[in-house]
Tab-separated table of C-alpha atoms and ligand atoms in Angstrom:
chain	number	residue	atom	x	y	z
A	1	UNK	CA	122.724	83.882	87.711
A	2	UNK	CA	125.424	86.477	86.413
A	3	UNK	CA	125.977	84.780	83.258
A	4	UNK	CA	122.259	84.097	82.196
A	5	UNK	CA	121.820	87.989	83.269
A	6	UNK	CA	124.332	89.118	80.403
A	7	UNK	CA	122.961	86.781	77.718
A	8	UNK	CA	119.741	88.282	78.295
A	9	UNK	CA	121.392	91.573	78.421
A	10	UNK	CA	122.839	90.778	75.424
A	11	UNK	CA	120.198	89.326	73.634
A	12	UNK	CA	117.700	92.453	74.697
A	13	UNK	CA	119.855	94.733	73.835
A	14	UNK	CA	118.790	97.242	76.975
A	15	UNK	CA	119.969	96.733	80.784
A	16	UNK	CA	118.571	93.633	82.366
A	17	UNK	CA	119.128	94.501	85.931
A	18	UNK	CA	118.671	91.592	88.085
A	19	UNK	CA	116.705	92.759	91.769
A	20	UNK	CA	117.345	95.018	93.198
A	21	UNK	CA	117.706	97.331	90.095
A	22	UNK	CA	119.806	100.215	89.772
A	23	UNK	CA	120.588	101.878	92.851
A	24	UNK	CA	123.829	101.307	94.718
A	25	UNK	CA	123.971	101.711	98.051
A	26	UNK	CA	127.359	102.373	99.563
A	27	UNK	CA	125.829	101.622	103.130
A	28	UNK	CA	125.357	97.814	102.189
A	29	UNK	CA	129.433	97.698	101.273
A	30	UNK	CA	130.101	99.019	104.802
A	31	UNK	CA	128.116	96.678	106.300
A	32	UNK	CA	129.864	93.749	104.897
A	33	UNK	CA	132.820	94.548	105.495
A	34	UNK	CA	132.590	94.391	109.274
A	35	UNK	CA	131.563	90.625	109.539
A	36	UNK	CA	134.480	89.426	110.476
A	37	UNK	CA	135.848	85.786	109.949
A	38	UNK	CA	137.224	85.334	113.206
A	39	UNK	CA	133.914	86.241	115.179
A	40	UNK	CA	132.695	83.364	113.394
A	41	UNK	CA	135.361	81.468	114.375
A	42	UNK	CA	135.153	81.771	117.747
A	43	UNK	CA	131.502	81.832	117.778
A	44	UNK	CA	131.710	78.009	116.216
A	45	UNK	CA	134.107	76.687	119.088
A	46	UNK	CA	132.413	77.962	121.561
A	47	UNK	CA	129.373	76.281	120.586
A	48	UNK	CA	131.509	73.120	120.208
A	49	UNK	CA	132.764	73.469	123.421
A	50	UNK	CA	129.423	72.674	125.490
A	51	UNK	CA	129.978	68.863	124.069
A	52	UNK	CA	126.683	68.306	122.593
A	53	UNK	CA	123.594	70.482	122.044
A	54	UNK	CA	121.360	67.981	121.697
A	55	UNK	CA	117.289	69.572	122.595
A	56	UNK	CA	117.766	66.493	125.114
A	57	UNK	CA	120.840	67.048	126.992
A	58	UNK	CA	121.617	68.650	129.931
A	59	UNK	CA	120.154	71.898	130.853
A	60	UNK	CA	121.848	72.798	134.697
A	61	UNK	CA	125.503	72.525	133.506
A	62	UNK	CA	127.360	75.869	133.074
A	63	UNK	CA	129.875	74.171	130.884
A	64	UNK	CA	128.021	71.020	129.024
A	65	UNK	CA	124.392	70.726	127.189
A	66	UNK	CA	121.690	73.013	125.808
A	67	UNK	CA	121.235	74.842	128.220
A	68	UNK	CA	124.475	76.078	128.941
A	69	UNK	CA	124.675	76.995	125.129
A	70	UNK	CA	121.260	78.445	125.367
A	71	UNK	CA	122.520	80.942	128.368
A	72	UNK	CA	126.049	81.737	126.387
A	73	UNK	CA	123.853	82.825	122.731
A	74	UNK	CA	121.552	84.948	125.157
A	75	UNK	CA	124.977	86.743	126.655
A	76	UNK	CA	126.359	87.127	123.184
A	77	UNK	CA	123.494	88.987	121.931
A	78	UNK	CA	123.261	90.940	125.545
A	79	UNK	CA	127.039	91.454	124.751
A	80	UNK	CA	126.420	92.845	121.050
A	81	UNK	CA	123.493	95.175	122.799
A	82	UNK	CA	126.195	96.608	124.922
A	83	UNK	CA	128.103	97.725	122.003
A	84	UNK	CA	125.187	99.593	120.327
A	85	UNK	CA	123.440	101.642	123.074
A	86	UNK	CA	120.658	98.281	124.591
A	87	UNK	CA	119.053	98.235	121.178
A	88	UNK	CA	118.601	94.320	121.092
A	89	UNK	CA	115.730	93.100	122.928
A	90	UNK	CA	116.506	89.414	124.047
A	91	UNK	CA	113.197	87.409	123.994
A	92	UNK	CA	112.872	83.489	124.851
A	93	UNK	CA	109.750	81.892	123.336
A	94	UNK	CA	109.757	78.633	124.774
A	95	UNK	CA	107.243	75.590	124.242
A	96	UNK	CA	106.998	72.015	126.379
A	97	UNK	CA	106.875	69.432	123.381
A	98	UNK	CA	106.821	65.782	122.729
A	99	UNK	CA	108.551	64.298	120.089
A	100	UNK	CA	109.372	60.707	119.247
A	101	UNK	CA	113.352	61.767	119.509
A	102	UNK	CA	112.719	62.685	122.797
A	103	UNK	CA	112.518	61.154	125.821
A	104	UNK	CA	109.695	62.691	127.524
A	105	UNK	CA	107.881	66.224	127.630
A	106	UNK	CA	111.086	68.847	126.811
A	107	UNK	CA	111.137	72.552	126.586
A	108	UNK	CA	112.287	73.781	123.700
A	109	UNK	CA	113.481	77.029	124.109
A	110	UNK	CA	114.465	79.545	121.517
A	111	UNK	CA	116.730	82.616	122.082
A	112	UNK	CA	115.977	85.715	119.901
A	113	UNK	CA	117.543	89.015	119.644
A	114	UNK	CA	114.931	91.745	118.172
A	115	UNK	CA	116.288	95.332	116.560
A	116	UNK	CA	112.913	97.115	116.726
A	117	UNK	CA	112.327	99.249	113.816
A	118	UNK	CA	112.176	102.675	113.690
A	119	UNK	CA	109.212	103.499	111.873
A	120	UNK	CA	107.400	100.042	111.081
A	121	UNK	CA	108.100	97.903	113.917
A	122	UNK	CA	105.197	95.390	112.543
A	123	UNK	CA	107.446	94.861	109.687
A	124	UNK	CA	109.569	92.110	110.318
A	125	UNK	CA	112.596	90.435	108.588
A	126	UNK	CA	114.224	86.927	109.931
A	127	UNK	CA	117.429	85.391	109.858
A	128	UNK	CA	117.601	82.007	111.780
A	129	UNK	CA	119.381	79.271	112.154
A	130	UNK	CA	119.330	76.335	114.695
A	131	UNK	CA	121.636	75.710	117.819
A	132	UNK	CA	120.560	72.210	118.864
A	133	UNK	CA	122.549	69.558	117.548
A	134	UNK	CA	122.984	65.498	117.393
A	135	UNK	CA	124.809	62.296	117.388
A	136	UNK	CA	124.634	59.457	115.008
A	137	UNK	CA	121.243	58.023	116.915
A	138	UNK	CA	118.982	60.783	117.201
A	139	UNK	CA	117.830	59.960	120.668
A	140	UNK	CA	121.122	60.464	121.893
A	141	UNK	CA	121.406	63.619	124.205
A	142	UNK	CA	124.924	62.675	126.028
A	143	UNK	CA	127.581	61.754	123.217
A	144	UNK	CA	129.327	64.899	122.115
A	145	UNK	CA	127.608	65.682	119.270
A	146	UNK	CA	129.737	69.162	118.024
A	147	UNK	CA	127.191	70.502	115.160
A	148	UNK	CA	129.845	72.814	114.230
A	149	UNK	CA	128.742	73.426	110.531
A	150	UNK	CA	124.981	71.656	111.291
A	151	UNK	CA	124.019	74.174	112.673
A	152	UNK	CA	126.745	76.162	114.501
A	153	UNK	CA	127.648	77.531	111.426
A	154	UNK	CA	123.834	79.321	110.880
A	155	UNK	CA	124.113	80.045	114.231
A	156	UNK	CA	127.273	81.753	114.179
A	157	UNK	CA	126.018	84.127	111.111
A	158	UNK	CA	122.596	85.013	112.871
A	159	UNK	CA	124.980	86.160	116.129
A	160	UNK	CA	126.983	87.569	113.491
A	161	UNK	CA	124.499	89.455	111.692
A	162	UNK	CA	122.998	90.438	114.724
A	163	UNK	CA	126.214	92.360	116.213
A	164	UNK	CA	127.174	93.902	112.582
A	165	UNK	CA	123.633	95.303	112.140
A	166	UNK	CA	122.175	96.226	115.407
A	167	UNK	CA	124.752	99.479	115.406
A	168	UNK	CA	122.065	100.456	112.231
A	169	UNK	CA	118.934	102.093	112.534
A	170	UNK	CA	116.168	100.555	110.238
A	171	UNK	CA	112.287	101.372	109.171
A	172	UNK	CA	111.370	97.825	110.110
A	173	UNK	CA	112.057	95.379	112.568
A	174	UNK	CA	115.189	92.699	112.205
A	175	UNK	CA	114.855	89.166	114.567
A	176	UNK	CA	118.089	87.256	115.210
A	177	UNK	CA	116.907	83.827	115.997
A	178	UNK	CA	118.593	81.131	117.262
A	179	UNK	CA	116.027	78.212	117.041
A	180	UNK	CA	116.386	74.389	119.116
A	181	UNK	CA	114.885	71.384	118.101
A	182	UNK	CA	115.833	71.224	114.639
A	183	UNK	CA	117.011	67.491	114.982
A	184	UNK	CA	113.870	66.390	116.604
A	185	UNK	CA	110.970	67.150	113.801
A	186	UNK	CA	111.842	71.680	113.244
A	187	UNK	CA	110.337	71.921	116.839
A	188	UNK	CA	112.084	75.326	117.060
A	189	UNK	CA	110.610	76.220	113.736
A	190	UNK	CA	107.625	75.521	115.026
A	191	UNK	CA	108.233	77.982	118.375
A	192	UNK	CA	108.941	80.773	116.385
A	193	UNK	CA	106.571	80.823	113.770
A	194	UNK	CA	103.240	80.551	116.866
A	195	UNK	CA	105.540	83.431	118.400
A	196	UNK	CA	105.606	85.844	115.014
A	197	UNK	CA	101.698	84.744	114.771
A	198	UNK	CA	100.965	85.727	118.576
A	199	UNK	CA	103.164	88.937	118.585
A	200	UNK	CA	100.645	89.988	115.544
A	201	UNK	CA	104.699	90.082	113.295
A	202	UNK	CA	103.989	91.044	109.745
A	203	UNK	CA	107.226	89.213	108.952
A	204	UNK	CA	108.463	89.681	105.640
A	205	UNK	CA	110.851	87.176	105.290
A	206	UNK	CA	113.053	84.264	106.839
A	207	UNK	CA	116.645	83.228	105.783
A	208	UNK	CA	116.754	80.282	107.123
A	209	UNK	CA	120.395	79.525	107.046
A	210	UNK	CA	121.777	75.880	107.878
A	211	UNK	CA	124.318	74.197	106.760
A	212	UNK	CA	125.793	77.367	105.461
A	213	UNK	CA	130.385	76.600	106.262
A	214	UNK	CA	131.477	73.823	104.327
A	215	UNK	CA	132.912	73.601	100.832
A	216	UNK	CA	134.472	70.049	100.357
A	217	UNK	CA	132.666	67.094	98.637
A	218	UNK	CA	132.503	63.836	99.033
A	219	UNK	CA	133.846	63.302	95.769
A	220	UNK	CA	136.752	65.622	96.260
A	221	UNK	CA	135.017	69.071	94.768
A	222	UNK	CA	135.623	72.076	96.572
A	223	UNK	CA	133.094	74.955	95.904
A	224	UNK	CA	133.805	78.346	97.759
A	225	UNK	CA	132.006	80.640	94.844
A	226	UNK	CA	128.258	79.731	95.317
A	227	UNK	CA	125.644	79.037	97.697
A	228	UNK	CA	122.067	77.685	97.206
A	229	UNK	CA	118.861	79.629	98.114
A	230	UNK	CA	116.433	77.189	98.832
A	231	UNK	CA	112.628	78.457	98.124
A	232	UNK	CA	109.118	76.892	97.377
A	233	UNK	CA	107.468	77.472	93.777
A	234	UNK	CA	103.806	77.800	95.308
A	235	UNK	CA	102.850	78.923	98.854
A	236	UNK	CA	101.800	76.183	101.104
A	237	UNK	CA	99.152	78.094	102.615
A	238	UNK	CA	97.558	78.141	98.607
A	239	UNK	CA	93.735	77.184	98.534
A	240	UNK	CA	92.053	74.995	96.109
A	241	UNK	CA	90.470	77.975	94.914
A	242	UNK	CA	93.700	79.767	94.631
A	243	UNK	CA	95.327	76.622	92.892
A	244	UNK	CA	92.943	76.801	90.286
A	245	UNK	CA	93.109	80.414	88.713
A	246	UNK	CA	97.481	79.940	88.965
A	247	UNK	CA	97.166	76.533	87.678
A	248	UNK	CA	95.461	78.545	84.465
A	249	UNK	CA	97.245	81.918	84.969
A	250	UNK	CA	100.845	81.233	85.824
A	251	UNK	CA	102.088	81.742	89.115
A	252	UNK	CA	103.772	78.420	89.769
A	253	UNK	CA	107.448	79.514	89.876
A	254	UNK	CA	106.396	83.265	91.929
A	255	UNK	CA	105.830	82.780	95.873
A	256	UNK	CA	106.928	85.524	97.709
A	257	UNK	CA	109.919	82.905	99.086
A	258	UNK	CA	111.171	82.882	95.803
A	259	UNK	CA	110.848	86.428	94.996
A	260	UNK	CA	112.746	86.406	97.978
A	261	UNK	CA	115.296	83.887	96.856
A	262	UNK	CA	115.756	86.295	93.318
A	263	UNK	CA	116.350	89.477	95.519
A	264	UNK	CA	119.280	87.654	97.207
A	265	UNK	CA	120.325	86.636	93.884
A	266	UNK	CA	120.611	90.285	92.717
A	267	UNK	CA	122.270	91.096	95.607
A	268	UNK	CA	125.099	88.576	95.584
A	269	UNK	CA	125.689	89.830	91.993
A	270	UNK	CA	126.711	93.258	93.065
A	271	UNK	CA	127.908	93.139	96.401
A	272	UNK	CA	129.386	90.141	97.452
A	273	UNK	CA	132.246	89.703	95.547
A	274	UNK	CA	132.908	85.379	94.405
A	275	UNK	CA	129.471	84.518	95.500
A	276	UNK	CA	127.283	83.149	93.290
A	277	UNK	CA	123.439	82.130	94.342
A	278	UNK	CA	122.589	79.153	92.750
A	279	UNK	CA	118.687	79.459	93.321
A	280	UNK	CA	117.204	75.990	93.628
A	281	UNK	CA	113.295	75.559	92.560
A	282	UNK	CA	112.493	73.327	95.950
A	283	UNK	CA	111.696	73.715	99.094
A	284	UNK	CA	114.682	72.112	101.179
A	285	UNK	CA	117.038	69.186	99.577
A	286	UNK	CA	115.344	66.528	98.148
A	287	UNK	CA	113.482	64.830	100.881
A	288	UNK	CA	114.822	66.593	103.954
A	289	UNK	CA	113.504	69.851	105.759
A	290	UNK	CA	114.602	72.882	107.705
A	291	UNK	CA	112.604	75.259	110.142
A	292	UNK	CA	111.815	77.482	107.074
A	293	UNK	CA	109.150	74.707	106.392
A	294	UNK	CA	107.811	75.902	110.094
A	295	UNK	CA	107.547	79.580	108.818
A	296	UNK	CA	105.893	78.517	105.553
A	297	UNK	CA	103.418	76.437	106.964
A	298	UNK	CA	102.319	79.681	109.168
A	299	UNK	CA	101.932	81.639	105.880
A	300	UNK	CA	105.427	83.952	105.997
A	301	UNK	CA	107.734	83.999	103.061
A	302	UNK	CA	110.721	81.925	104.151
A	303	UNK	CA	113.939	80.076	102.380
A	304	UNK	CA	116.482	78.004	102.996
A	305	UNK	CA	120.300	78.845	102.754
A	306	UNK	CA	122.677	76.033	102.332
A	307	UNK	CA	126.203	75.713	101.421
A	308	UNK	CA	126.562	74.671	97.694
A	309	UNK	CA	128.118	70.941	98.487
A	310	UNK	CA	127.689	69.194	101.683
A	311	UNK	CA	129.910	66.608	103.290
A	312	UNK	CA	127.403	64.225	104.470
A	313	UNK	CA	130.426	61.669	106.670
A	314	UNK	CA	130.341	65.225	108.495
A	315	UNK	CA	126.467	65.382	109.145
A	316	UNK	CA	124.766	63.579	112.088
A	317	UNK	CA	127.607	61.028	112.785
A	318	UNK	CA	129.448	60.067	115.760
A	319	UNK	CA	133.004	61.498	116.303
A	320	UNK	CA	135.274	58.639	115.004
A	321	UNK	CA	137.302	57.652	112.439
A	322	UNK	CA	136.813	54.626	110.644
A	323	UNK	CA	138.377	53.341	107.365
A	324	UNK	CA	140.724	56.337	107.504
A	325	UNK	CA	137.931	58.327	107.223
A	326	UNK	CA	136.919	60.883	110.072
A	327	UNK	CA	133.538	61.090	110.718
A	328	UNK	CA	131.676	63.837	112.639
A	329	UNK	CA	130.557	67.447	112.342
A	330	UNK	CA	134.120	69.199	114.007
A	331	UNK	CA	135.092	72.793	113.536
A	332	UNK	CA	138.352	71.285	111.132
A	333	UNK	CA	135.086	70.835	108.738
A	334	UNK	CA	134.105	74.741	108.442
A	335	UNK	CA	135.827	77.093	105.838
A	336	UNK	CA	135.425	80.357	107.652
A	337	UNK	CA	136.458	82.385	104.496
A	338	UNK	CA	133.752	80.822	102.784
A	339	UNK	CA	131.377	81.541	105.801
A	340	UNK	CA	132.061	84.895	105.793
A	341	UNK	CA	131.209	85.280	102.181
A	342	UNK	CA	127.521	83.691	103.211
A	343	UNK	CA	127.485	85.777	106.307
A	344	UNK	CA	127.789	88.522	104.189
A	345	UNK	CA	125.031	88.201	101.955
A	346	UNK	CA	122.637	87.636	105.066
A	347	UNK	CA	123.677	90.773	106.181
A	348	UNK	CA	123.048	93.054	103.242
A	349	UNK	CA	120.135	90.996	102.117
A	350	UNK	CA	118.303	91.963	105.641
A	351	UNK	CA	119.547	95.773	105.433
A	352	UNK	CA	118.262	95.400	102.144
A	353	UNK	CA	115.083	94.610	103.185
A	354	UNK	CA	114.537	96.622	106.414
A	355	UNK	CA	115.433	99.867	104.527
A	356	UNK	CA	113.579	99.271	101.402
A	357	UNK	CA	109.411	100.299	101.653
A	358	UNK	CA	107.102	96.933	102.663
A	359	UNK	CA	106.922	94.627	99.342
A	360	UNK	CA	103.392	96.168	97.566
A	361	UNK	CA	100.090	95.013	98.495
A	362	UNK	CA	97.379	94.398	96.247
A	363	UNK	CA	98.912	93.907	92.992
A	364	UNK	CA	97.227	92.935	90.376
A	365	UNK	CA	97.239	93.008	86.499
A	366	UNK	CA	94.497	93.565	83.841
A	367	UNK	CA	95.072	93.661	79.712
A	368	UNK	CA	93.395	90.351	78.098
A	369	UNK	CA	92.614	90.896	74.742
A	370	UNK	CA	94.363	93.977	74.314
A	371	UNK	CA	97.897	94.820	73.229
A	372	UNK	CA	98.540	96.639	76.290
A	373	UNK	CA	98.919	95.638	80.170
A	374	UNK	CA	97.764	97.332	83.228
A	375	UNK	CA	99.715	96.953	86.920
A	376	UNK	CA	97.280	98.258	89.935
A	377	UNK	CA	97.874	97.906	93.352
A	378	UNK	CA	97.642	99.538	96.710
A	379	UNK	CA	99.742	102.822	97.104
A	380	UNK	CA	101.482	102.950	100.867
A	381	UNK	CA	102.801	105.755	102.348
A	382	UNK	CA	106.530	104.540	102.858
A	383	UNK	CA	107.264	104.387	98.993
A	384	UNK	CA	108.159	106.971	96.703
A	385	UNK	CA	108.658	104.981	93.783
A	386	UNK	CA	106.963	102.004	92.417
A	387	UNK	CA	108.204	99.842	89.922
A	388	UNK	CA	106.683	97.435	87.622
A	389	UNK	CA	108.863	94.164	86.111
A	390	UNK	CA	108.247	91.692	83.764
A	391	UNK	CA	110.582	88.460	81.863
A	392	UNK	CA	109.699	85.699	79.485
A	393	UNK	CA	107.350	83.316	81.070
A	394	UNK	CA	110.577	80.888	81.175
A	395	UNK	CA	113.052	83.474	82.631
A	396	UNK	CA	114.667	82.371	85.724
A	397	UNK	CA	115.243	86.411	86.563
A	398	UNK	CA	113.012	89.940	86.006
A	399	UNK	CA	114.726	91.404	83.334
A	400	UNK	CA	112.487	94.406	81.867
A	401	UNK	CA	111.353	97.188	84.094
A	402	UNK	CA	109.818	100.825	84.041
A	403	UNK	CA	109.242	102.929	87.077
A	404	UNK	CA	105.495	103.747	87.365
A	405	UNK	CA	104.251	106.418	89.721
A	406	UNK	CA	102.236	106.405	92.896
A	407	UNK	CA	98.735	106.580	91.444
A	408	UNK	CA	98.530	102.737	91.880
A	409	UNK	CA	97.723	102.176	88.511
A	410	UNK	CA	99.998	102.346	85.797
A	411	UNK	CA	99.883	101.164	81.735
A	412	UNK	CA	102.651	99.344	80.289
A	413	UNK	CA	101.752	100.750	76.402
A	414	UNK	CA	102.565	97.639	73.957
A	415	UNK	CA	103.725	95.180	76.284
A	416	UNK	CA	101.001	92.396	75.789
A	417	UNK	CA	99.727	90.459	78.919
A	418	UNK	CA	99.881	86.646	77.435
A	419	UNK	CA	103.618	86.675	76.690
A	420	UNK	CA	104.950	88.105	79.863
A	421	UNK	CA	105.316	87.333	83.884
A	422	UNK	CA	104.901	90.874	85.601
A	423	UNK	CA	105.656	92.122	89.034
A	424	UNK	CA	106.032	95.088	90.937
A	425	UNK	CA	108.680	96.524	93.617
A	426	UNK	CA	108.451	99.494	96.000
A	427	UNK	CA	110.909	102.155	96.084
A	428	UNK	CA	111.573	104.533	98.843
A	429	UNK	CA	112.125	108.361	98.140
A	430	UNK	CA	115.868	107.514	98.977
A	431	UNK	CA	116.323	104.611	96.357
A	432	UNK	CA	116.110	101.405	98.399
A	433	UNK	CA	113.832	98.888	96.839
A	434	UNK	CA	111.949	96.295	97.916
A	435	UNK	CA	111.699	92.875	96.192
A	436	UNK	CA	109.141	92.310	93.299
A	437	UNK	CA	105.678	91.291	94.416
A	438	UNK	CA	103.960	88.486	91.896
A	439	UNK	CA	100.200	89.912	91.324
A	440	UNK	CA	97.818	88.577	93.368
A	441	UNK	CA	97.501	85.605	96.595
A	442	UNK	CA	100.116	83.897	94.287
A	443	UNK	CA	102.925	86.138	94.608
A	444	UNK	CA	101.815	88.158	97.759
A	445	UNK	CA	104.076	89.048	100.752
A	446	UNK	CA	101.329	89.208	103.093
A	447	UNK	CA	100.381	86.790	105.891
A	448	UNK	CA	98.383	84.047	104.175
A	449	UNK	CA	97.271	82.062	107.222
A	450	UNK	CA	96.825	78.595	106.988
A	451	UNK	CA	93.180	77.164	106.191
A	452	UNK	CA	91.288	75.242	108.746
A	453	UNK	CA	90.597	71.433	107.527
A	454	UNK	CA	87.736	70.940	105.927
A	455	UNK	CA	84.985	68.287	108.113
B	501	ZN	ZN1	120.389	71.680	110.200
């Protein structure tokens, strides 16, 4: 979004900083610098070595199948923890599930590493990827299914983020999640969402990384300077009454997930050289899905991170050569310098979110039939200041902002409520800033549980 921001800045003759705001954080550059291409490569090579990681595959063998893979992932988290004073807690929530693509009831096991927050451990930021893989036939649990990119790449990003971030202390909790059962219908995403609800986690974000390492398209283009961040426009759990209000006053492009995408876009511009975020105003690619959907259904903000161009010959295909074309999800199809950049964006986003105060709650605006707009919110102890943001109703990024103090109410004089979309971010004493929160239930980061179906 760099280019359009530049235009906006010129047009308005005022600094039009995208989130997150003016404060520069050397810690983020330092953490990004610790992401290792070699480690990402070693992780994917090891994951591929298990032959298949189909959710219905072998679980007893020490070298083949999903059981061996998940034990190895848990051991990797343990090793990372050993290097950082034992700070990671390894948890393996599971459910016995049935699905059309599984031969019978199957244990779906997620492998999580939890880095507890120092001051508010109930606040939770998640990065996820799925470690299961598949061949051409979705029910084939014996053929080789290397899954190097889908989703060895996301799993490698999760493990690398755990290794880099566990040496740091954060006010909020970070959860590094390797999920199973994605290829059978987002089963591991459901296990994670149920577990988060049961634990009472206040999940503020799930960055779901699925297919993040390929840079070549089937038409020959190579794109290694862009990553797509998919986000829903309105909340999956929005009620009919909320939808009515939102249709009238706006908010159809300001779900918490969308403002999370904007937050990532701003971080990429500032901290990740040669990587631009392409925000896509969709929950996922057309007609396709990912584990973030299950988090959204549970009422948590979540985005999908995916490479800019996909190579469909390498997804969900048996390994073979046909008509001179190589099919199958082999490690040769992963661009490691690119995967490292995407991992850096994740690391920087997780750190920025976990250092910042919680996204503001109780955000509301007033000012109908008046030349001014009043922003109201519920002040929180972890914020030393707040910033009101506004942008034109057709603009993709926040462009205008003003610090508004901690009273819980601020008047934006001569800013007409009809002409802009508004938001509010929280700022800590040391300058860390939360994502922008759009007013009302449409934009709130607070969990909105799904409504029970009407009888
Ligand atoms: Zn996938």
